[in-house]
Coordinates of C-alpha atoms in Angstrom, one line a residue:
M23 CA -62.5 -20.5 -39.4
A24 CA -62.1 -23.5 -37.2
D25 CA -60.6 -26.7 -38.5
T26 CA -62.9 -29.7 -39.1
Q27 CA -62.5 -32.8 -37.1
Q28 CA -59.9 -35.3 -38.4
P29 CA -61.3 -38.6 -39.6
Q30 CA -60.7 -41.7 -37.4
F31 CA -59.2 -44.9 -38.8
N32 CA -59.4 -48.3 -37.2
S33 CA -56.5 -49.8 -39.0
L34 CA -53.3 -49.0 -40.8
A35 CA -54.8 -50.2 -44.1
E36 CA -57.6 -47.7 -43.9
R37 CA -55.1 -44.9 -43.3
I38 CA -53.0 -46.0 -46.3
A39 CA -56.1 -46.1 -48.5
A40 CA -57.1 -42.6 -47.5
L41 CA -53.6 -41.3 -48.2
N42 CA -53.6 -42.9 -51.7
K43 CA -56.9 -41.2 -52.5
Q44 CA -55.5 -38.0 -51.3
K45 CA -52.5 -38.3 -53.5
S46 CA -54.6 -39.0 -56.6
F47 CA -56.8 -35.9 -55.7
N48 CA -53.7 -33.7 -55.4
K49 CA -52.4 -34.9 -58.7
S50 CA -55.6 -34.1 -60.5
A51 CA -55.7 -30.7 -58.9
F52 CA -52.2 -29.9 -59.9
N53 CA -52.8 -31.1 -63.4
S54 CA -55.9 -28.9 -63.7
D55 CA -53.7 -25.9 -62.8
D56 CA -51.2 -26.5 -65.5
K57 CA -53.4 -25.8 -68.5
K58 CA -56.4 -23.5 -69.0
R59 CA -59.6 -25.4 -69.2
P60 CA -62.7 -24.2 -71.2
P61 CA -65.4 -22.6 -69.1
P62 CA -67.8 -25.1 -67.7
P63 CA -71.4 -25.1 -68.7
P64 CA -74.0 -23.9 -66.2
P65 CA -75.1 -26.4 -63.6
P66 CA -78.3 -28.4 -64.1
P67 CA -81.3 -26.9 -62.5
S68 CA -82.0 -30.2 -60.6
Q69 CA -79.1 -29.6 -58.2
P70 CA -79.5 -26.1 -56.8
K71 CA -78.0 -27.1 -53.4
D72 CA -74.6 -27.8 -54.9
K73 CA -74.4 -24.3 -56.4
P74 CA -72.0 -22.2 -54.4
N75 CA -73.0 -18.9 -52.9
T76 CA -71.3 -16.1 -54.8
A77 CA -71.8 -12.4 -55.0
S78 CA -71.9 -12.4 -58.8
S79 CA -74.8 -14.1 -60.6
S80 CA -73.4 -13.8 -64.1
R81 CA -70.4 -16.2 -63.6
P82 CA -70.9 -19.4 -61.7
L83 CA -68.1 -20.6 -59.3
P84 CA -66.5 -24.0 -59.4
P85 CA -67.4 -26.5 -56.7
P86 CA -65.6 -26.0 -53.4
L87 CA -62.1 -27.5 -52.9
P88 CA -61.4 -30.0 -50.2
H89 CA -60.8 -28.4 -46.7
R90 CA -57.3 -28.1 -45.3
H91 CA -55.7 -26.7 -42.2
V92 CA -54.2 -23.8 -44.2
Q93 CA -56.4 -20.9 -45.2
A94 CA -55.9 -19.1 -48.5
T95 CA -57.5 -15.9 -49.7
S96 CA -59.0 -15.5 -53.2
A97 CA -60.2 -12.4 -54.8
N98 CA -63.7 -12.0 -56.3
D99 CA -64.6 -10.0 -59.3
D100 CA -66.2 -7.3 -57.1
G101 CA -63.0 -6.8 -55.2
G102 CA -64.0 -8.9 -52.2
T103 CA -62.1 -11.8 -50.8
S104 CA -63.2 -15.3 -49.9
I105 CA -61.3 -17.6 -47.5
I106 CA -60.9 -21.3 -48.6
S107 CA -60.2 -23.6 -45.6
H108 CA -58.3 -26.8 -46.4
A109 CA -58.8 -29.4 -43.8
L110 CA -58.3 -33.1 -43.9
A111 CA -61.8 -34.5 -44.6
P112 CA -63.4 -37.5 -46.3
L113 CA -63.1 -37.5 -50.1
P114 CA -66.0 -35.9 -52.0
P115 CA -68.5 -38.4 -53.6
L116 CA -67.8 -39.6 -57.0
R117 CA -69.5 -38.0 -60.0
N118 CA -72.6 -39.5 -61.3
S119 CA -71.7 -41.9 -64.1
Q120 CA -75.0 -41.1 -65.8
A121 CA -74.0 -37.5 -66.3
P122 CA -73.4 -36.5 -69.9
S123 CA -69.8 -36.9 -70.7
A124 CA -69.9 -34.2 -73.2
S125 CA -70.5 -31.5 -70.7
A126 CA -67.2 -29.8 -69.6
P127 CA -66.7 -28.6 -66.1
P128 CA -67.1 -24.8 -65.6
P129 CA -63.8 -22.8 -65.8
L130 CA -62.1 -21.8 -62.6
P131 CA -61.9 -18.2 -61.7
R132 CA -58.6 -16.3 -62.5
R133 CA -56.3 -16.3 -59.5
T134 CA -54.0 -13.5 -58.5
S135 CA -50.3 -14.0 -58.5
T136 CA -50.3 -14.4 -54.7
Q137 CA -52.9 -17.2 -54.8
S138 CA -51.3 -18.9 -57.7
N139 CA -48.0 -19.2 -55.9
V140 CA -49.7 -20.7 -52.9
T141 CA -51.7 -23.1 -55.0
A142 CA -48.7 -24.1 -57.1
G143 CA -46.7 -25.0 -54.0
R144 CA -49.5 -26.7 -52.2
R145 CA -48.4 -29.5 -49.9
I146 CA -49.8 -31.6 -47.2
S147 CA -51.2 -30.0 -44.0
A148 CA -48.1 -30.8 -42.0
S149 CA -45.9 -28.5 -44.1
S150 CA -44.9 -25.2 -42.5
L151 CA -44.1 -23.6 -45.9
V152 CA -47.8 -23.4 -46.9
S153 CA -48.6 -21.8 -43.5
Q154 CA -46.0 -19.1 -44.1
N155 CA -47.1 -18.4 -47.6
S156 CA -50.8 -18.4 -46.8
A157 CA -50.4 -15.9 -44.1
A158 CA -49.5 -13.2 -46.5
S159 CA -52.2 -10.9 -47.7
T160 CA -51.6 -8.0 -50.1
Q161 CA -55.3 -7.1 -50.4
R162 CA -56.2 -6.2 -46.8
K163 CA -53.9 -4.4 -44.4
L164 CA -55.1 -3.3 -41.0
P165 CA -53.4 -0.4 -39.2
P166 CA -51.4 -1.5 -36.2
P167 CA -52.9 -0.9 -32.8
N168 CA -52.1 2.3 -31.0
C169 CA -49.1 1.6 -28.6
D170 CA -46.8 4.1 -26.8
P171 CA -43.5 2.4 -26.0
A172 CA -42.8 4.9 -23.2
S173 CA -45.9 3.7 -21.4
L174 CA -44.8 0.1 -21.3
P175 CA -43.3 -1.1 -18.0
P176 CA -39.6 -1.9 -18.0
L177 CA -38.6 -5.4 -18.6
P178 CA -37.2 -7.3 -15.6
P179 CA -33.4 -7.8 -15.6
T180 CA -32.1 -11.0 -17.1
R181 CA -30.2 -13.5 -15.0
R182 CA -26.9 -12.5 -16.7
E183 CA -27.5 -8.8 -15.8
R184 CA -28.3 -9.7 -12.2
E185 CA -25.2 -11.8 -11.9
A186 CA -23.0 -9.0 -13.4
K187 CA -24.5 -6.4 -11.0
A188 CA -23.9 -8.7 -8.0
K189 CA -20.3 -9.3 -9.0
D190 CA -19.7 -5.5 -9.5
S191 CA -21.1 -4.7 -6.0
T192 CA -19.0 -7.5 -4.4
T193 CA -15.8 -6.1 -6.1
V194 CA -16.5 -2.6 -4.9
N195 CA -17.0 -3.8 -1.3
V196 CA -13.8 -5.9 -1.4
V197 CA -11.8 -2.9 -2.7
E198 CA -13.1 -0.6 0.0
V199 CA -12.3 -3.1 2.7
G200 CA -8.8 -3.6 1.4
A201 CA -8.2 0.1 1.2
K202 CA -9.2 0.5 4.8
R203 CA -6.9 -2.3 5.9
V204 CA -3.9 -0.9 4.0
A205 CA -4.3 2.5 5.5
A206 CA -1.6 3.0 8.2
P207 CA -1.6 5.6 11.0
P208 CA 0.8 8.5 10.5
K209 CA 4.2 8.5 12.1
P210 CA 4.8 10.6 15.2
S211 CA 5.9 14.1 14.5
L212 CA 8.7 16.0 16.2
P213 CA 8.0 18.1 19.2
P214 CA 6.8 21.6 18.2
R215 CA 9.2 24.5 18.1
V216 CA 8.6 27.3 20.5
P217 CA 7.5 30.5 18.7
S218 CA 10.1 33.3 18.8
R219 CA 8.4 36.1 20.6
P220 CA 9.4 38.3 23.5
V221 CA 8.5 37.2 27.0
K222 CA 6.6 39.8 29.0
S223 CA 7.1 40.1 32.8
A224 CA 4.1 38.9 34.7
T225 CA 2.3 41.5 36.8
P226 CA 1.1 40.7 40.4
T227 CA -2.4 40.4 39.1
E228 CA -1.4 37.9 36.5
I229 CA 0.6 35.9 39.0
K230 CA -2.4 35.7 41.3
S231 CA -4.6 34.5 38.5
A232 CA -2.0 32.0 37.5
D233 CA -2.1 30.6 41.0
D234 CA -5.8 30.3 41.0
K235 CA -6.0 28.7 37.5
P236 CA -2.7 27.0 36.6
T237 CA -4.0 26.1 33.1
D238 CA -4.3 29.9 32.2
G239 CA -0.6 30.6 32.9
P240 CA 2.4 29.9 30.6
R241 CA 2.4 26.3 29.6
R242 CA 5.5 24.2 29.0
K243 CA 5.6 23.0 25.4
L244 CA 5.6 19.3 25.4
P245 CA 5.6 17.0 22.3
L246 CA 2.1 17.0 20.8
A247 CA 2.2 13.5 19.2
A248 CA 2.8 10.3 21.0
I249 CA 6.3 9.1 20.4
K250 CA 6.9 5.4 19.8
G251 CA 9.3 4.2 22.5
F252 CA 9.7 3.5 26.1
G253 CA 7.7 5.8 28.3
S254 CA 6.5 7.9 25.4
G255 CA 3.0 8.3 26.6
G256 CA 1.8 9.8 29.9
S257 CA 0.5 7.8 32.7
P258 CA -3.1 6.7 32.2
A259 CA -5.6 8.8 34.0
H260 CA -7.1 7.0 37.0
R261 CA -10.7 6.3 36.7
S262 CA -13.0 6.9 39.6
D263 CA -14.5 3.9 41.3
G264 CA -17.7 3.0 39.5
G265 CA -19.3 1.5 42.6
S266 CA -21.6 -1.4 42.6
T267 CA -24.5 -2.0 40.3
P268 CA -27.6 -0.1 41.3
T269 CA -30.1 -2.2 43.2
S270 CA -33.2 -0.2 42.2
S271 CA -35.6 -2.0 39.9
L272 CA -35.5 -1.0 36.3
H273 CA -38.4 0.8 34.7
E274 CA -40.1 -0.7 31.7
G275 CA -38.1 0.0 28.6
E276 CA -35.0 1.2 30.5
A277 CA -31.6 -0.3 29.5
P278 CA -29.9 -2.4 32.2
A279 CA -26.8 -1.0 33.9
V280 CA -23.4 -1.9 32.6
P281 CA -21.8 -4.6 34.8
L282 CA -18.7 -3.2 36.5
A283 CA -17.4 -6.4 38.0
S284 CA -16.1 -7.6 34.6
R285 CA -14.1 -4.4 33.9
P286 CA -10.3 -4.8 33.8
S287 CA -8.2 -3.0 36.3
D288 CA -5.7 -0.3 35.4
A289 CA -2.9 -2.8 35.9
Q290 CA -4.4 -5.3 33.5
I291 CA -4.9 -2.6 30.9
D292 CA -1.3 -1.5 31.2
A293 CA 0.0 -5.1 31.0
A294 CA -2.0 -5.7 27.9
S295 CA -0.8 -2.5 26.3
A296 CA 2.8 -3.4 27.1
R297 CA 2.4 -6.8 25.4
A298 CA 0.9 -5.2 22.4
I299 CA 3.6 -2.6 22.1
S300 CA 6.4 -5.2 22.5
K301 CA 4.9 -7.3 19.7
S302 CA 4.4 -4.3 17.4
Q303 CA 7.9 -3.0 17.9
Q304 CA 9.7 -6.2 17.0
P305 CA 13.2 -5.1 18.0
D306 CA 14.7 -8.1 16.1
D307 CA 13.8 -6.3 12.8
C308 CA 15.7 -3.2 13.9
W309 CA 19.5 -3.4 13.4
I310 CA 20.2 -0.8 16.0
C311 CA 18.4 -2.8 18.7
H312 CA 19.4 -6.2 17.4
D313 CA 21.5 -8.2 19.9
W314 CA 24.9 -8.6 18.2
S315 CA 26.7 -9.6 21.3
G316 CA 27.1 -13.2 20.2
V317 CA 28.5 -12.2 16.8
D318 CA 30.9 -9.7 18.4
E319 CA 32.2 -12.2 20.8
T320 CA 33.0 -14.6 18.0
A321 CA 34.8 -11.8 16.1
A322 CA 37.0 -11.2 19.2
Q323 CA 38.2 -14.9 19.2
F324 CA 40.4 -14.4 16.1
P325 CA 43.2 -12.0 17.0
R326 CA 45.7 -11.0 14.3
D327 CA 48.7 -12.6 16.0
S328 CA 47.1 -16.1 16.1
L329 CA 46.3 -16.3 12.4
P330 CA 48.0 -18.9 10.2
R331 CA 50.3 -17.8 7.4
G332 CA 48.7 -20.0 4.8
D333 CA 45.2 -19.0 3.4
V334 CA 44.5 -16.5 6.1
V335 CA 41.5 -15.1 4.2
G336 CA 39.9 -18.5 4.0
H337 CA 40.7 -19.2 7.7
L338 CA 39.0 -15.9 8.7
A339 CA 36.0 -16.6 6.5
R340 CA 35.4 -20.0 8.0
G341 CA 36.1 -18.9 11.6
L342 CA 34.1 -15.7 11.5
C343 CA 31.1 -16.7 9.3
G344 CA 31.0 -20.5 9.7
P345 CA 29.0 -20.5 13.0
F346 CA 26.2 -18.3 11.5
T347 CA 23.6 -18.9 8.8
S348 CA 22.4 -15.3 8.5
A349 CA 24.0 -13.0 6.0
A350 CA 23.6 -10.2 8.4
D351 CA 25.5 -12.0 11.2
K352 CA 28.3 -12.9 8.8
A353 CA 28.6 -9.3 7.7
R354 CA 28.6 -8.1 11.3
A355 CA 31.3 -10.5 12.3
I356 CA 33.7 -9.3 9.6
F357 CA 32.8 -5.7 10.5
T358 CA 33.7 -6.2 14.2
W359 CA 36.9 -8.1 13.4
C360 CA 38.2 -5.2 11.4
H361 CA 37.7 -3.0 14.5
Y362 CA 39.7 -5.3 16.8
N363 CA 42.6 -6.1 14.4
I364 CA 43.2 -3.2 11.9
Y365 CA 44.4 0.3 12.9
Y366 CA 44.2 3.3 10.7
D367 CA 47.7 4.1 9.3
T368 CA 47.9 7.8 10.4
A369 CA 51.6 8.0 9.6
S370 CA 51.1 7.3 6.0
F371 CA 48.0 9.4 5.9
F372 CA 49.5 12.6 7.3
N373 CA 52.8 12.1 5.4
N374 CA 50.9 11.6 2.2
N375 CA 52.7 8.3 1.7
I376 CA 49.7 5.9 1.1
K377 CA 50.6 2.7 -0.8
A378 CA 48.4 -0.1 -1.9
M379 CA 49.0 -3.5 -0.3
P380 CA 47.6 -7.0 -0.8
V381 CA 44.9 -8.1 1.5
E382 CA 47.2 -10.7 3.3
E383 CA 49.8 -8.0 4.0
T384 CA 47.1 -5.7 5.4
I385 CA 45.8 -8.5 7.7
F386 CA 49.3 -9.4 9.1
S387 CA 50.5 -5.8 9.4
G388 CA 47.3 -4.5 11.0
R389 CA 47.7 -1.1 9.3
A390 CA 45.5 0.3 6.5
V391 CA 43.6 3.3 5.3
C392 CA 40.0 3.3 4.1
Q393 CA 40.8 1.5 0.9
G394 CA 42.7 -1.3 2.8
Y395 CA 39.7 -1.7 5.1
A396 CA 37.3 -2.0 2.2
E397 CA 39.5 -4.5 0.3
T398 CA 40.0 -6.7 3.3
Y399 CA 36.3 -6.7 4.1
K400 CA 35.4 -7.7 0.6
A401 CA 38.0 -10.5 0.4
I402 CA 36.7 -12.2 3.6
A403 CA 33.1 -11.7 2.7
M404 CA 33.5 -13.2 -0.8
R405 CA 35.3 -16.2 0.6
A406 CA 32.4 -16.6 3.1
G407 CA 29.8 -16.7 0.3
L408 CA 28.6 -13.2 0.5
E409 CA 28.2 -10.9 -2.5
C410 CA 30.2 -7.7 -1.7
I411 CA 31.7 -4.8 -3.7
V412 CA 34.0 -1.9 -2.9
V413 CA 32.5 1.6 -3.4
S414 CA 34.7 4.7 -3.8
G415 CA 33.8 8.3 -3.5
H416 CA 33.7 11.2 -1.1
G417 CA 33.3 11.1 2.6
K418 CA 32.6 13.8 5.2
G419 CA 35.2 12.6 7.6
F420 CA 38.4 14.1 9.0
G421 CA 39.1 17.6 7.5
H422 CA 35.7 18.2 6.1
V423 CA 34.5 21.8 6.3
P424 CA 30.7 22.3 6.2
L425 CA 29.4 24.6 3.5
Q426 CA 28.6 28.2 4.6
K427 CA 25.2 29.8 4.2
G428 CA 24.8 31.1 0.6
A429 CA 27.9 29.4 -0.7
S430 CA 27.9 27.0 -3.6
A431 CA 29.4 23.5 -3.4
P432 CA 32.9 23.1 -4.8
P433 CA 33.4 20.8 -7.9
Q434 CA 33.7 17.1 -7.1
G435 CA 37.4 16.2 -6.8
P436 CA 39.1 12.8 -6.8
D437 CA 37.9 10.0 -4.6
T438 CA 39.0 10.4 -0.9
H439 CA 37.2 7.5 0.8
A440 CA 36.1 3.9 0.3
W441 CA 33.5 1.6 1.8
N442 CA 31.5 -1.5 1.0
A443 CA 28.1 -2.7 -0.1
V444 CA 27.1 -6.2 0.8
W445 CA 24.0 -8.1 -0.3
I446 CA 21.9 -8.9 2.7
E447 CA 18.3 -10.2 2.8
G448 CA 17.5 -9.2 -0.7
H449 CA 19.0 -5.7 -0.9
W450 CA 22.3 -3.9 -0.8
K451 CA 23.5 -2.7 2.6
L452 CA 26.1 0.0 2.9
V453 CA 28.8 -0.5 5.6
D454 CA 32.0 1.4 6.5
A455 CA 34.5 -0.8 8.3
C456 CA 37.1 2.0 8.4
W457 CA 35.0 4.6 10.3
G458 CA 33.5 1.8 12.4
A459 CA 36.9 0.8 13.8
G460 CA 37.6 4.3 15.2
H461 CA 38.4 7.9 14.4
I462 CA 41.4 10.3 14.1
D463 CA 42.2 12.7 16.9
G464 CA 42.9 16.0 15.2
A465 CA 44.9 17.4 18.1
S466 CA 47.3 14.5 18.5
K467 CA 47.0 13.2 14.9
T468 CA 46.6 9.7 16.3
F469 CA 44.0 7.0 15.8
K470 CA 41.5 6.4 18.5
Q471 CA 40.3 2.7 18.4
Q472 CA 36.7 3.3 19.4
F473 CA 34.0 1.0 18.1
A474 CA 31.3 2.9 16.1
P475 CA 28.6 0.3 15.2
N476 CA 26.4 3.0 13.7
H477 CA 28.4 2.7 10.5
F478 CA 27.0 -0.8 10.2
T479 CA 23.5 -0.3 11.5
W480 CA 22.6 3.0 9.8
S481 CA 20.1 2.9 7.0
N482 CA 21.3 3.6 3.5
D483 CA 19.6 6.9 3.4
K484 CA 21.3 8.1 6.6
F485 CA 24.5 6.5 5.5
G486 CA 24.4 8.6 2.4
L487 CA 24.4 11.9 4.4
R488 CA 28.2 11.4 4.8
H489 CA 29.1 9.2 1.9
F490 CA 28.8 10.1 -1.8
P491 CA 29.8 7.4 -4.3
R492 CA 31.5 8.2 -7.6
D493 CA 29.0 5.9 -9.3
S494 CA 25.5 7.2 -8.5
R495 CA 24.1 3.6 -8.9
Y496 CA 25.7 2.7 -5.6
Q497 CA 23.7 5.1 -3.5
F498 CA 21.1 2.4 -2.8
R499 CA 18.5 4.7 -1.3
S500 CA 15.2 3.3 -0.1
D501 CA 13.2 6.0 -1.9
G502 CA 15.0 5.3 -5.2
R503 CA 16.2 8.9 -5.6
T504 CA 19.6 9.9 -6.8
L505 CA 21.2 12.8 -4.9
S506 CA 23.3 15.3 -6.8
W507 CA 26.7 16.4 -5.7
Q508 CA 25.4 19.8 -4.7
E509 CA 22.6 18.3 -2.7
Y510 CA 24.9 15.9 -0.9
Y511 CA 27.6 18.5 -0.1
R512 CA 25.0 21.1 1.2
G513 CA 23.3 18.5 3.4
P514 CA 19.9 18.7 5.0
F515 CA 20.9 21.9 6.8
E516 CA 22.8 24.8 5.3
G517 CA 25.4 26.2 7.6
N518 CA 27.5 25.1 10.5
S519 CA 26.1 22.4 12.8
P520 CA 26.7 22.4 16.6
A521 CA 29.6 20.4 17.8
F522 CA 28.6 16.8 18.5
Y523 CA 30.9 14.7 20.6
T524 CA 31.5 11.0 20.7
N525 CA 30.0 10.7 24.2
A526 CA 26.6 11.6 22.7
H527 CA 26.9 8.8 20.2
D528 CA 27.6 6.4 23.1
E529 CA 24.4 7.4 24.8
G530 CA 22.4 6.7 21.6
I531 CA 21.6 10.3 20.7
A532 CA 20.7 10.9 17.0
E533 CA 22.9 13.7 15.7
D534 CA 20.5 14.6 12.9
S535 CA 17.7 15.3 15.5
V536 CA 19.5 18.0 17.4
E537 CA 17.9 21.5 17.5
P538 CA 18.8 24.3 17.1
R539 CA 20.5 23.0 14.0
D540 CA 22.6 26.1 13.5
R541 CA 25.7 26.3 15.6
D542 CA 25.3 30.1 16.2
I543 CA 22.5 31.3 18.5
A544 CA 21.5 35.0 18.6
V545 CA 21.1 36.0 22.3
H546 CA 19.2 39.2 21.3
S547 CA 16.4 37.5 19.5
G548 CA 14.1 38.2 22.4
G549 CA 12.3 34.8 22.3
M550 CA 12.4 31.4 23.7
V551 CA 14.9 28.8 22.4
R552 CA 14.0 25.1 22.3
F553 CA 16.8 22.6 22.8
Q554 CA 15.8 19.1 21.9
F555 CA 17.0 15.8 20.5
C556 CA 16.0 12.2 20.5
K557 CA 17.4 8.7 20.6
I558 CA 18.7 6.9 17.5
C559 CA 15.9 4.3 17.8
E560 CA 12.6 4.0 19.6
H561 CA 13.8 0.8 21.3
W562 CA 17.2 2.1 22.4
T563 CA 17.8 2.2 26.2
S564 CA 20.9 2.4 28.4
E565 CA 20.1 -0.8 30.2
K566 CA 19.9 -2.8 27.0
N567 CA 23.3 -1.5 25.8
G568 CA 25.1 -2.3 29.1
L569 CA 25.4 1.3 30.3
G570 CA 23.2 1.0 33.4
K571 CA 20.5 3.4 34.4
P572 CA 19.8 6.4 32.1
P573 CA 21.9 9.4 32.8
L574 CA 20.7 12.9 33.7
L575 CA 21.3 15.5 30.9
L576 CA 21.9 19.1 31.8
L577 CA 21.8 22.3 29.8
C578 CA 24.7 24.5 30.9
I579 CA 24.0 28.2 30.4
N580 CA 25.7 31.5 31.5
G581 CA 22.7 33.5 32.7
A582 CA 21.7 37.0 31.8
G583 CA 24.8 39.1 31.3
G584 CA 27.0 36.0 31.3
R585 CA 27.9 36.1 35.0
S586 CA 25.7 33.4 36.6
E587 CA 26.4 29.9 35.3
R588 CA 23.9 27.3 36.1
Q589 CA 22.7 23.9 34.9
I590 CA 19.1 23.2 34.0
P591 CA 17.9 19.5 34.0
M592 CA 16.3 18.5 30.7
E593 CA 12.9 17.0 30.6
T594 CA 12.6 13.5 28.9
N595 CA 10.0 10.9 28.2
G596 CA 12.6 8.2 27.5
Y597 CA 12.9 9.0 23.8
W598 CA 12.9 12.8 23.5
H599 CA 14.9 15.3 25.6
W600 CA 13.9 19.0 25.6
V601 CA 14.1 22.2 27.5
D602 CA 13.0 25.8 26.8
V603 CA 15.1 28.8 27.8
E604 CA 14.8 32.5 27.2
A605 CA 17.5 33.7 24.8
R606 CA 18.8 36.4 27.1
E607 CA 19.4 33.8 29.8
L608 CA 21.8 31.9 27.7
G609 CA 24.6 34.4 28.1
V610 CA 26.4 37.0 25.9
G611 CA 28.0 36.9 22.6
G612 CA 31.3 34.9 22.5
Q613 CA 30.2 32.4 25.2
S614 CA 28.9 28.9 24.6
V615 CA 26.0 26.7 25.6
Q616 CA 26.3 23.0 25.9
V617 CA 24.4 19.8 26.8
S618 CA 26.3 17.6 29.3
Q619 CA 25.8 14.3 31.1
L620 CA 26.0 14.3 34.9
T621 CA 28.6 11.6 35.7
M622 CA 29.3 12.2 39.4
L623 CA 27.3 13.7 42.3
D624 CA 28.7 13.8 45.8
G625 CA 31.5 11.4 44.7
R626 CA 29.1 8.8 43.5
D627 CA 27.9 7.6 40.1
A628 CA 25.1 9.9 39.0
R629 CA 23.3 7.4 36.7
G630 CA 19.7 7.2 37.7
V631 CA 19.6 10.6 39.4
T632 CA 16.5 12.6 38.7
G633 CA 16.3 16.4 38.1
Q634 CA 14.8 17.1 41.4
Q635 CA 17.4 15.1 43.3
Y636 CA 20.1 17.1 41.5
L637 CA 18.6 20.5 42.2
S638 CA 18.4 19.6 45.9
R639 CA 21.9 18.2 46.2
R640 CA 24.0 20.2 43.7
N641 CA 25.5 22.5 46.4
T642 CA 26.2 19.8 48.9
G643 CA 29.1 18.1 47.1
S644 CA 31.3 17.9 44.0
T645 CA 29.9 17.2 40.6
S646 CA 31.3 16.3 37.2
W647 CA 29.9 15.9 33.7
L648 CA 30.8 15.1 30.1
S649 CA 30.0 17.3 27.1
F650 CA 27.6 16.1 24.5
I651 CA 26.6 19.0 22.2
K652 CA 27.9 22.6 22.0
W653 CA 26.5 25.8 20.5
E654 CA 28.1 29.3 20.2
L655 CA 26.4 32.5 21.2
V656 CA 26.5 35.5 18.9

C-alpha cells in the first residue's frame, strides 16, 4: 500500500502544533491498550459511511487508526489478515459534542501476540525498530522462488583477488628470469680417451677409398669440447663472399634482401672475440697467472747478510710487507724471501739430528727444516699484520712411496712435515715455504735451491693432495669435505704414477692431468694409447713467464720390436698436448717411453720450432732434449 502524501507546513509553529497533537493521540492510544475496555455499542444508523468494511457482520470493527509509514498485519476472526497502514496524516475530526456521553466506544478486536508487541512498541515513523518488527509475519509464509545456484554466473573477482593474482604472476616471472641468468655453461671436458681395440691393416681397396673420401678413413681423435685458453678453438671458417645486393625489383610481399655492406669482416669478429675472452678470463684473479715480479724483486732486496741484529723479524716485516697493501702480496713477499735466504738443513735431516731453534737463529744461520721454515714464515707474517698459523701433519715429499694397487694405507704415524695457513681476502690460504724454496736430490743427498711457486699458487684442494694435517679442521677445502687418512694416502689414482721431472713443472705442465696415469703400460694390449696432458692454467704461456717461444714436445718411442727409436711430435692447441700411438709401436717390455722437450736443433735454440720443421731437419744436424715424463713398458 503506497504511503499518503505528507502534510505541508508554512511555519515552524504549525509543525510544533501538529507534533503536539500527535503526542496526545499516541498517549491516548497507548492508554487504551493498557486496560480492557467494554465492548462499544453498535454505531448509530445515521452514519453508515463511517462503518468499516469487515468480513464478519456479527461483530463491528473499531474506527480505523491513523495512517503511518509502517504496515502491520492483524488477524480477523475468519482467519484472514488485514493490513493497517500508518502514515503521517491530518488528525481525525473531533467527536460530536452532542453525542450521548453514556455510550461507550465499541471494544477493539483481540490482537495476536505478534501484533501486540508491535503496537506496544509503537514509535514515530522515523524509527527503524518498528519497520523491523512490522516486517515479521507468522501467519503467511510464501515458498522461496526456484533457484539453482549452479546455474548462476560466477561472480567477478574482487580487486584484492586481482592484485594477488597479478603479484603471483610477477613473482613467477622474476624467478624464472633469475634462474636463467644464474645458469652457467658447463666447464670444458678433457679430451676423450681412445678406445682400446686392435688396429686392422688397411687393404688396397680401403686405402683407395680413403684417398677419395678423407672423412671416411681413420680420424685423429681431437678434444671434443672447446678448451678455455690461448688458441683453444680452431680457426674460424672463411665465409664465401656474399656479393652485392640483388638489383632486381622485389615482388609484392617479398622480404627485402639482407644488407651485406654492414656485415663485419672476419678480422673484426676475431678482434671482438679476443677482447671478450680477455675480459672474461681476468688473469689478475688467477694466482698462477698473476704478475708477482714486483713482489719477488722486493723480496730479493733483503739478503740475509745485510740484516740488522736487533729486531730482525720487525725489520723484515717492514721491508718485505711495508710497500704493499694487499695481503696476497705480503704473503708472497715472505714466501719468496724464504727461497732466497733459507736452505734446507740436509745434514741434520739425514743424520737424524734435527733440533728446534728460535726464529732469529734460523734467519741468521740460513739453515732449517720444514718446521723452521713454517715458524719463520709465521713470525714475519704476524709482525706484518697478517693472521697466520703453523699446520703440522704428513707430506708426500722425499722418501714417500706410493700405495700399490689393492694395498691398504698404513696407519697414520707421527707428524713429518709442517706448513702454513695465512688469512688472505676472506679465507685461509695454504702455503709451503719449505717445498717452495727447493727440493732434495736423492742421489747426492743435497739441497737444490730451485724456486717452486706452485706451493704458493696452488688451490687448497690441490695442495691437499700432498699435505694431510693432523687436525682435520686445517684442510680448508673449497667443497667443505674432510678427507680421511685412507683417501688421502691412496690419492686420486691407485698405483704408481709416471715419473714427472722438474723440467715439466718449469714449462707449466699440470702433473695431475698426465695420461696414462699408470706408470706401467702393457705393450700387448693391441690398441691405441693416448698420451696427453695440459697446462696448469688456461692463461699460462711461455712468453708470459719469460721462457720465450713455446717449445716442441716429442714422444720418444722404441718402435715395434724395440729396435727402431724415433720421436713423434705431439699435437697441441696451446693448452692441451696429445698424441695417439699403437701399443706395439711403443717397444717391448723392460723399455721406457718418455715425453721430452726439444732444446737444440742444428746447434740452435729449438724454441718455436714446429713439428713439420723438426721432421724435415732431424737428420741434418745434432739434436738435444730434456725429459719431462717417463713411463715403463711391461
